mmCIF file of C-alpha atoms in Angstrom:
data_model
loop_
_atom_site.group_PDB
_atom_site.id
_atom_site.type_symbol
_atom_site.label_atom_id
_atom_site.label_comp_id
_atom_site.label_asym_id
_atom_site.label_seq_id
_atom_site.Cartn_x
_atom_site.Cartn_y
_atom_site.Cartn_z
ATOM 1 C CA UNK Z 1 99.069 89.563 99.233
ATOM 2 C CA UNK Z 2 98.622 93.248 100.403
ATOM 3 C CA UNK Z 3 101.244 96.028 100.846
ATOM 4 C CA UNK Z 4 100.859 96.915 104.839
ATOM 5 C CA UNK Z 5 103.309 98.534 106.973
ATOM 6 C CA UNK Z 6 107.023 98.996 105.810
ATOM 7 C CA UNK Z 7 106.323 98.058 102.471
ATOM 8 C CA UNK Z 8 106.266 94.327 103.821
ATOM 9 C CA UNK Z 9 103.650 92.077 101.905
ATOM 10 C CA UNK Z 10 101.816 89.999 104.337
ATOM 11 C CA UNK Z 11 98.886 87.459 103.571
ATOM 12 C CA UNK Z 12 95.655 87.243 105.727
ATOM 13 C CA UNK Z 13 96.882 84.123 107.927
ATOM 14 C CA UNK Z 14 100.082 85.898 108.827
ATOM 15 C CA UNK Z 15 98.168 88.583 109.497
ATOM 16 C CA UNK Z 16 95.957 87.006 111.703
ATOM 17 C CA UNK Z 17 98.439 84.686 113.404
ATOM 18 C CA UNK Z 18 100.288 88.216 114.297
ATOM 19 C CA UNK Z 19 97.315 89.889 115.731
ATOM 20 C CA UNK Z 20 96.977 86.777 117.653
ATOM 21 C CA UNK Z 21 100.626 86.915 118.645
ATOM 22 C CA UNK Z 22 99.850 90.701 119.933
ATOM 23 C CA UNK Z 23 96.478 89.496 122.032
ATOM 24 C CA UNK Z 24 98.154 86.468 123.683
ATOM 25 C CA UNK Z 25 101.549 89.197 124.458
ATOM 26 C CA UNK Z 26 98.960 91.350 126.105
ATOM 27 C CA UNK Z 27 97.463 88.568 127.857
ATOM 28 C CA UNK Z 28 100.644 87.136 129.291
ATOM 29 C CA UNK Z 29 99.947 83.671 127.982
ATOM 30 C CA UNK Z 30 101.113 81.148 125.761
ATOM 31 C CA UNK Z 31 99.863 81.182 121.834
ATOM 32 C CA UNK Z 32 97.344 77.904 121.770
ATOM 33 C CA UNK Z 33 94.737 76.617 119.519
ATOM 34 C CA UNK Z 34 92.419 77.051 122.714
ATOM 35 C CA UNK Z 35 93.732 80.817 123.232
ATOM 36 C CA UNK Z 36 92.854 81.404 119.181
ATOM 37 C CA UNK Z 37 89.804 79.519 120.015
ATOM 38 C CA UNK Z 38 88.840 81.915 122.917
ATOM 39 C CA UNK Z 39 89.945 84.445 120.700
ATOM 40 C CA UNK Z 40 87.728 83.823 117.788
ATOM 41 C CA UNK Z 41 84.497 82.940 119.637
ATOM 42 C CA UNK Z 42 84.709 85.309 122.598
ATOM 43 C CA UNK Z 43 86.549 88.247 122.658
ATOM 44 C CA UNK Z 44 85.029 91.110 120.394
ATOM 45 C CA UNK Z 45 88.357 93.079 120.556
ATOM 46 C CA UNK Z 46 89.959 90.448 118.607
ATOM 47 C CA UNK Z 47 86.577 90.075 116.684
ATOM 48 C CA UNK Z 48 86.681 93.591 115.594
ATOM 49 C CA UNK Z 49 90.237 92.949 114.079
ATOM 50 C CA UNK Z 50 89.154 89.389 112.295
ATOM 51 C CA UNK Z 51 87.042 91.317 110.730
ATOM 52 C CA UNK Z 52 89.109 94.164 109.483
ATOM 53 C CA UNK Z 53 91.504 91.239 107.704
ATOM 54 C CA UNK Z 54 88.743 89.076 106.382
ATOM 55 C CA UNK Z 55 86.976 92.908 104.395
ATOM 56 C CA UNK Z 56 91.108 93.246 103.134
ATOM 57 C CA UNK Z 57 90.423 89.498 102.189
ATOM 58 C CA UNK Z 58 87.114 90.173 100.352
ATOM 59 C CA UNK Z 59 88.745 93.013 98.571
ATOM 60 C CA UNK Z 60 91.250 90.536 96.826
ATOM 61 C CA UNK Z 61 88.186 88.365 94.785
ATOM 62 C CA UNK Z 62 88.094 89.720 91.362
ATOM 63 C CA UNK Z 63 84.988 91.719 90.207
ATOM 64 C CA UNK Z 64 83.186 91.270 93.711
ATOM 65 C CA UNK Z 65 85.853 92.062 95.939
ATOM 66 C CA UNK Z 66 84.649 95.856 96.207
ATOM 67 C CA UNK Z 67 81.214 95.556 96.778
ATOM 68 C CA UNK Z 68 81.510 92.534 98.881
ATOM 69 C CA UNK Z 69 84.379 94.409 101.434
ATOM 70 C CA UNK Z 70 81.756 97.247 101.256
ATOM 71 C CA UNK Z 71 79.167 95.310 102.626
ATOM 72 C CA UNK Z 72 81.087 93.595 105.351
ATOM 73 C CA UNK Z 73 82.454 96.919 106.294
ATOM 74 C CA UNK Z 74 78.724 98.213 106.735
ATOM 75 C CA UNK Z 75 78.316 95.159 108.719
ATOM 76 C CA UNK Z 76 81.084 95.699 111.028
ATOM 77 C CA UNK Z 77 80.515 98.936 111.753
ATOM 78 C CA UNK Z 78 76.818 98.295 112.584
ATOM 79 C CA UNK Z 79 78.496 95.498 114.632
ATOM 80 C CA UNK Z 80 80.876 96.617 116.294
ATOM 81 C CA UNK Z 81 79.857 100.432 116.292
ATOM 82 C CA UNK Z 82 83.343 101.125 115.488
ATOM 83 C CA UNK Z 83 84.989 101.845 112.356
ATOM 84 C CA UNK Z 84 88.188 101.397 110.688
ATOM 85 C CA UNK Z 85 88.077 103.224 106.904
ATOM 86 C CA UNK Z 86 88.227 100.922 104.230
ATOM 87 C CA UNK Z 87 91.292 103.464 102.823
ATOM 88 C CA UNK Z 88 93.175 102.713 105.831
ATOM 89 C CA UNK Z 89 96.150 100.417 105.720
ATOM 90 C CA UNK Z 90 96.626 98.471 108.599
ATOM 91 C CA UNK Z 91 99.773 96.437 109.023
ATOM 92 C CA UNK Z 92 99.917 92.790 110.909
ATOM 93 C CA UNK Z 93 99.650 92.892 114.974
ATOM 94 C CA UNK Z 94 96.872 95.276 115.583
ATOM 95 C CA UNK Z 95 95.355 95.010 119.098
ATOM 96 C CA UNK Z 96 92.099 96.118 119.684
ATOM 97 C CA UNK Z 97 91.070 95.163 123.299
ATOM 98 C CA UNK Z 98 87.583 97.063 123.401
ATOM 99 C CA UNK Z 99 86.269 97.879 120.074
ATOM 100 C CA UNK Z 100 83.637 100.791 121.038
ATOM 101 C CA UNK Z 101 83.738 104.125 120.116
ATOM 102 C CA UNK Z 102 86.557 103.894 117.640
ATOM 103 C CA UNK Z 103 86.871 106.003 114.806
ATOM 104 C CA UNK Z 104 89.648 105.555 112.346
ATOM 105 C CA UNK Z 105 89.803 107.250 108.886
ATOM 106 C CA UNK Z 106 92.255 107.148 106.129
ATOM 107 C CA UNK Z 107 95.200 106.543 107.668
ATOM 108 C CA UNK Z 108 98.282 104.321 107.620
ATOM 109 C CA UNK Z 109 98.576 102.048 110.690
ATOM 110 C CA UNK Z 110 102.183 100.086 110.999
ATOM 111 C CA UNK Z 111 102.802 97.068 113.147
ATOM 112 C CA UNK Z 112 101.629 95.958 116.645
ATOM 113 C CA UNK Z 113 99.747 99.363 117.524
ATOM 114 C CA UNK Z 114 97.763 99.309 120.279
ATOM 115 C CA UNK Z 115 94.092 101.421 119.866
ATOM 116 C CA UNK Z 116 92.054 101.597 123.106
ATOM 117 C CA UNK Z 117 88.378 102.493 122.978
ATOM 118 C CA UNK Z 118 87.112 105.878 122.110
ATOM 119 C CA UNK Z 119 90.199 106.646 120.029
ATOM 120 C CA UNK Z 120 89.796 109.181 117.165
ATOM 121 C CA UNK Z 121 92.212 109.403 113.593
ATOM 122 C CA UNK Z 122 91.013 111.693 111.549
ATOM 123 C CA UNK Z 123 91.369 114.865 109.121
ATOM 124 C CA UNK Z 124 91.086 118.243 110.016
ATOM 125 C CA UNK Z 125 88.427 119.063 107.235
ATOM 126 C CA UNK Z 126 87.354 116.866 104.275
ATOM 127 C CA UNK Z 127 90.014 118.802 101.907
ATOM 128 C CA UNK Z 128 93.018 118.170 103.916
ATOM 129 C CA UNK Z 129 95.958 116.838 102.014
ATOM 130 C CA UNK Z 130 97.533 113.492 103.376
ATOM 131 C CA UNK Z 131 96.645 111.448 106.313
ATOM 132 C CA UNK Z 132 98.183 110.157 109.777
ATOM 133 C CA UNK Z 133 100.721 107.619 110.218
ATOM 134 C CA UNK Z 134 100.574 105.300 113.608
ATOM 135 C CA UNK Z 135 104.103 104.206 113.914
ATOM 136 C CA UNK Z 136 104.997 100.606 115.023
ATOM 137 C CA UNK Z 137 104.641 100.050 118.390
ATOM 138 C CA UNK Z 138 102.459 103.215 118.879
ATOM 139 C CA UNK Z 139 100.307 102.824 121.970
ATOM 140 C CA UNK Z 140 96.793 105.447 121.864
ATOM 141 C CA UNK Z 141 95.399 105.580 124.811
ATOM 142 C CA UNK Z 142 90.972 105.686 125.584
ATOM 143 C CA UNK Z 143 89.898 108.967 123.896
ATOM 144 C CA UNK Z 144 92.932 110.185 121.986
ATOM 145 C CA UNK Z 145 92.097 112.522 118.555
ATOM 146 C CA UNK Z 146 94.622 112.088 115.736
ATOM 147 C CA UNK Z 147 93.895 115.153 114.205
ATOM 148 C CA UNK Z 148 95.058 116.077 110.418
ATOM 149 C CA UNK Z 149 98.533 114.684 108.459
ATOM 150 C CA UNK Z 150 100.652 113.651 111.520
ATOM 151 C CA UNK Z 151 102.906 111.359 112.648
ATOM 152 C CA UNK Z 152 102.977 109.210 115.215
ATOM 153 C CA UNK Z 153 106.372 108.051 115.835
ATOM 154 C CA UNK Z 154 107.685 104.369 116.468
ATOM 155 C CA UNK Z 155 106.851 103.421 120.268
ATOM 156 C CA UNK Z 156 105.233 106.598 121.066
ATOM 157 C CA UNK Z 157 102.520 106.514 123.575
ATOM 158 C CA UNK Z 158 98.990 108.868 123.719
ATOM 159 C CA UNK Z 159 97.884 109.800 126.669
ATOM 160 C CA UNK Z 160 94.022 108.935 127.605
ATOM 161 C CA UNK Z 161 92.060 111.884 125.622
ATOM 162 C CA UNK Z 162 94.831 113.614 124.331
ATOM 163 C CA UNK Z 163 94.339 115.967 120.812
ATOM 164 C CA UNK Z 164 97.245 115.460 118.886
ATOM 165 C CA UNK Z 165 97.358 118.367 116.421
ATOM 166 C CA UNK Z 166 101.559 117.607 115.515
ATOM 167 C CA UNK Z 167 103.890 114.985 114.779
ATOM 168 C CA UNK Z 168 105.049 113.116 118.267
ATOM 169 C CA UNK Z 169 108.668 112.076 117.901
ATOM 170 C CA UNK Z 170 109.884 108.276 118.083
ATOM 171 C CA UNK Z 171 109.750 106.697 121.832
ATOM 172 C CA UNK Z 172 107.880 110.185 123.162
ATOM 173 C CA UNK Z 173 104.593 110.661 125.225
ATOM 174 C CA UNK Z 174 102.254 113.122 124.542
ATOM 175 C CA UNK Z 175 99.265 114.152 126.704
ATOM 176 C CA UNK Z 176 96.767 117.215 126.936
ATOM 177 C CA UNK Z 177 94.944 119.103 124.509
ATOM 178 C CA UNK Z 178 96.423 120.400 122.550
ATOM 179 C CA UNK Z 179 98.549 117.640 123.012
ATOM 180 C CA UNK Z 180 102.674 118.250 124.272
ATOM 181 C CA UNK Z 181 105.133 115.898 124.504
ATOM 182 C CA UNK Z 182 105.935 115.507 128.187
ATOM 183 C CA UNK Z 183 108.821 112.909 127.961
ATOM 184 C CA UNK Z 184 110.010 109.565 126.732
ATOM 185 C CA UNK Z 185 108.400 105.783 127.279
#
């Protein structure tokens, strides 16, 4: 079991079946063992997130764990040419439609957060103290920066290449660069 999210411990197949969960909601369709199938063999975005839960699975065997999730983490980012930091904790229901360009450092990433292509989460410089938190529900649009210790509220939503520098409230959208909040979703 692994700690993700609100403290809630959640296994690898409930993990999985709630990324699944997220795809199909995005999808509009029913949850089937062909739509998991699709999922599995076809769709990279969903790909990309498999593999983010089978390194946290790797990292679980005893005295191999480490340098095996090391390795597949190499792999998937020569893969996928997207990264997700093995420091970062990623909760169940993470949808990942196109996995290219992504960047994601240490961070804390809560339930069904949606990370278009291009998107950024990083530190301001390698000393900073703490790291961003993607709220649950969070939605970051193609080319947002998460820039330094913020947070990213429950249900907030990122506007395409914004450069969040500060903490976006719960439910608010924030566009521009530097980003502003500019209302509610």
């Amino acid at each position: 079991m692994t700690t993700e999210g609100k403290g809630a411990a959640v296994g690898f197949r409930a993990a999985v079946r709630r990324d699944l969960a997220l795809f199909a909601h995005h999808e509009s369709t029913p949850l089937t063992l062909a739509f998991a199938m699709r999922m599995v063999l076809l769709t990279q975005g969903f790909q990309f997130v498999l593999a983010r839960r089978i390194q946290d699975a790797l990292a679980r065997i005893p005295i191999v764990g480490r340098p095996l999730r090391r390795i597949w983490w190499w792999w998937t980012c020569r893969t996928f040419g997207s990264e997700i930091a093995i420091g970062c904790s990623v909760a169940a229901g993470l949808y990942i439609p196109h996995p290219y360009g992504i960047v994601v450092g240490v961070c804390t990433i809560d339930e069904n957060v949606v990370i278009l292509q291009n998107v950024t989460i990083g530190s301001r410089h390698s000393h900073s103290p703490g790291h961003a938190r993607i709220g649950r529900d969070a939605y970051l649009s193609a080319g947002a920066a998460i820039i330094g210790a913020v947070t990213i509220g429950e249900g907030a939503m990122i506007g395409a290449n914004a450069v969040v520098l500060r903490d976006v409230p719960v439910g608010a959208v924030a566009v521009g660069v530097p980003a502003r909040i500019v209302g509610a979703s």
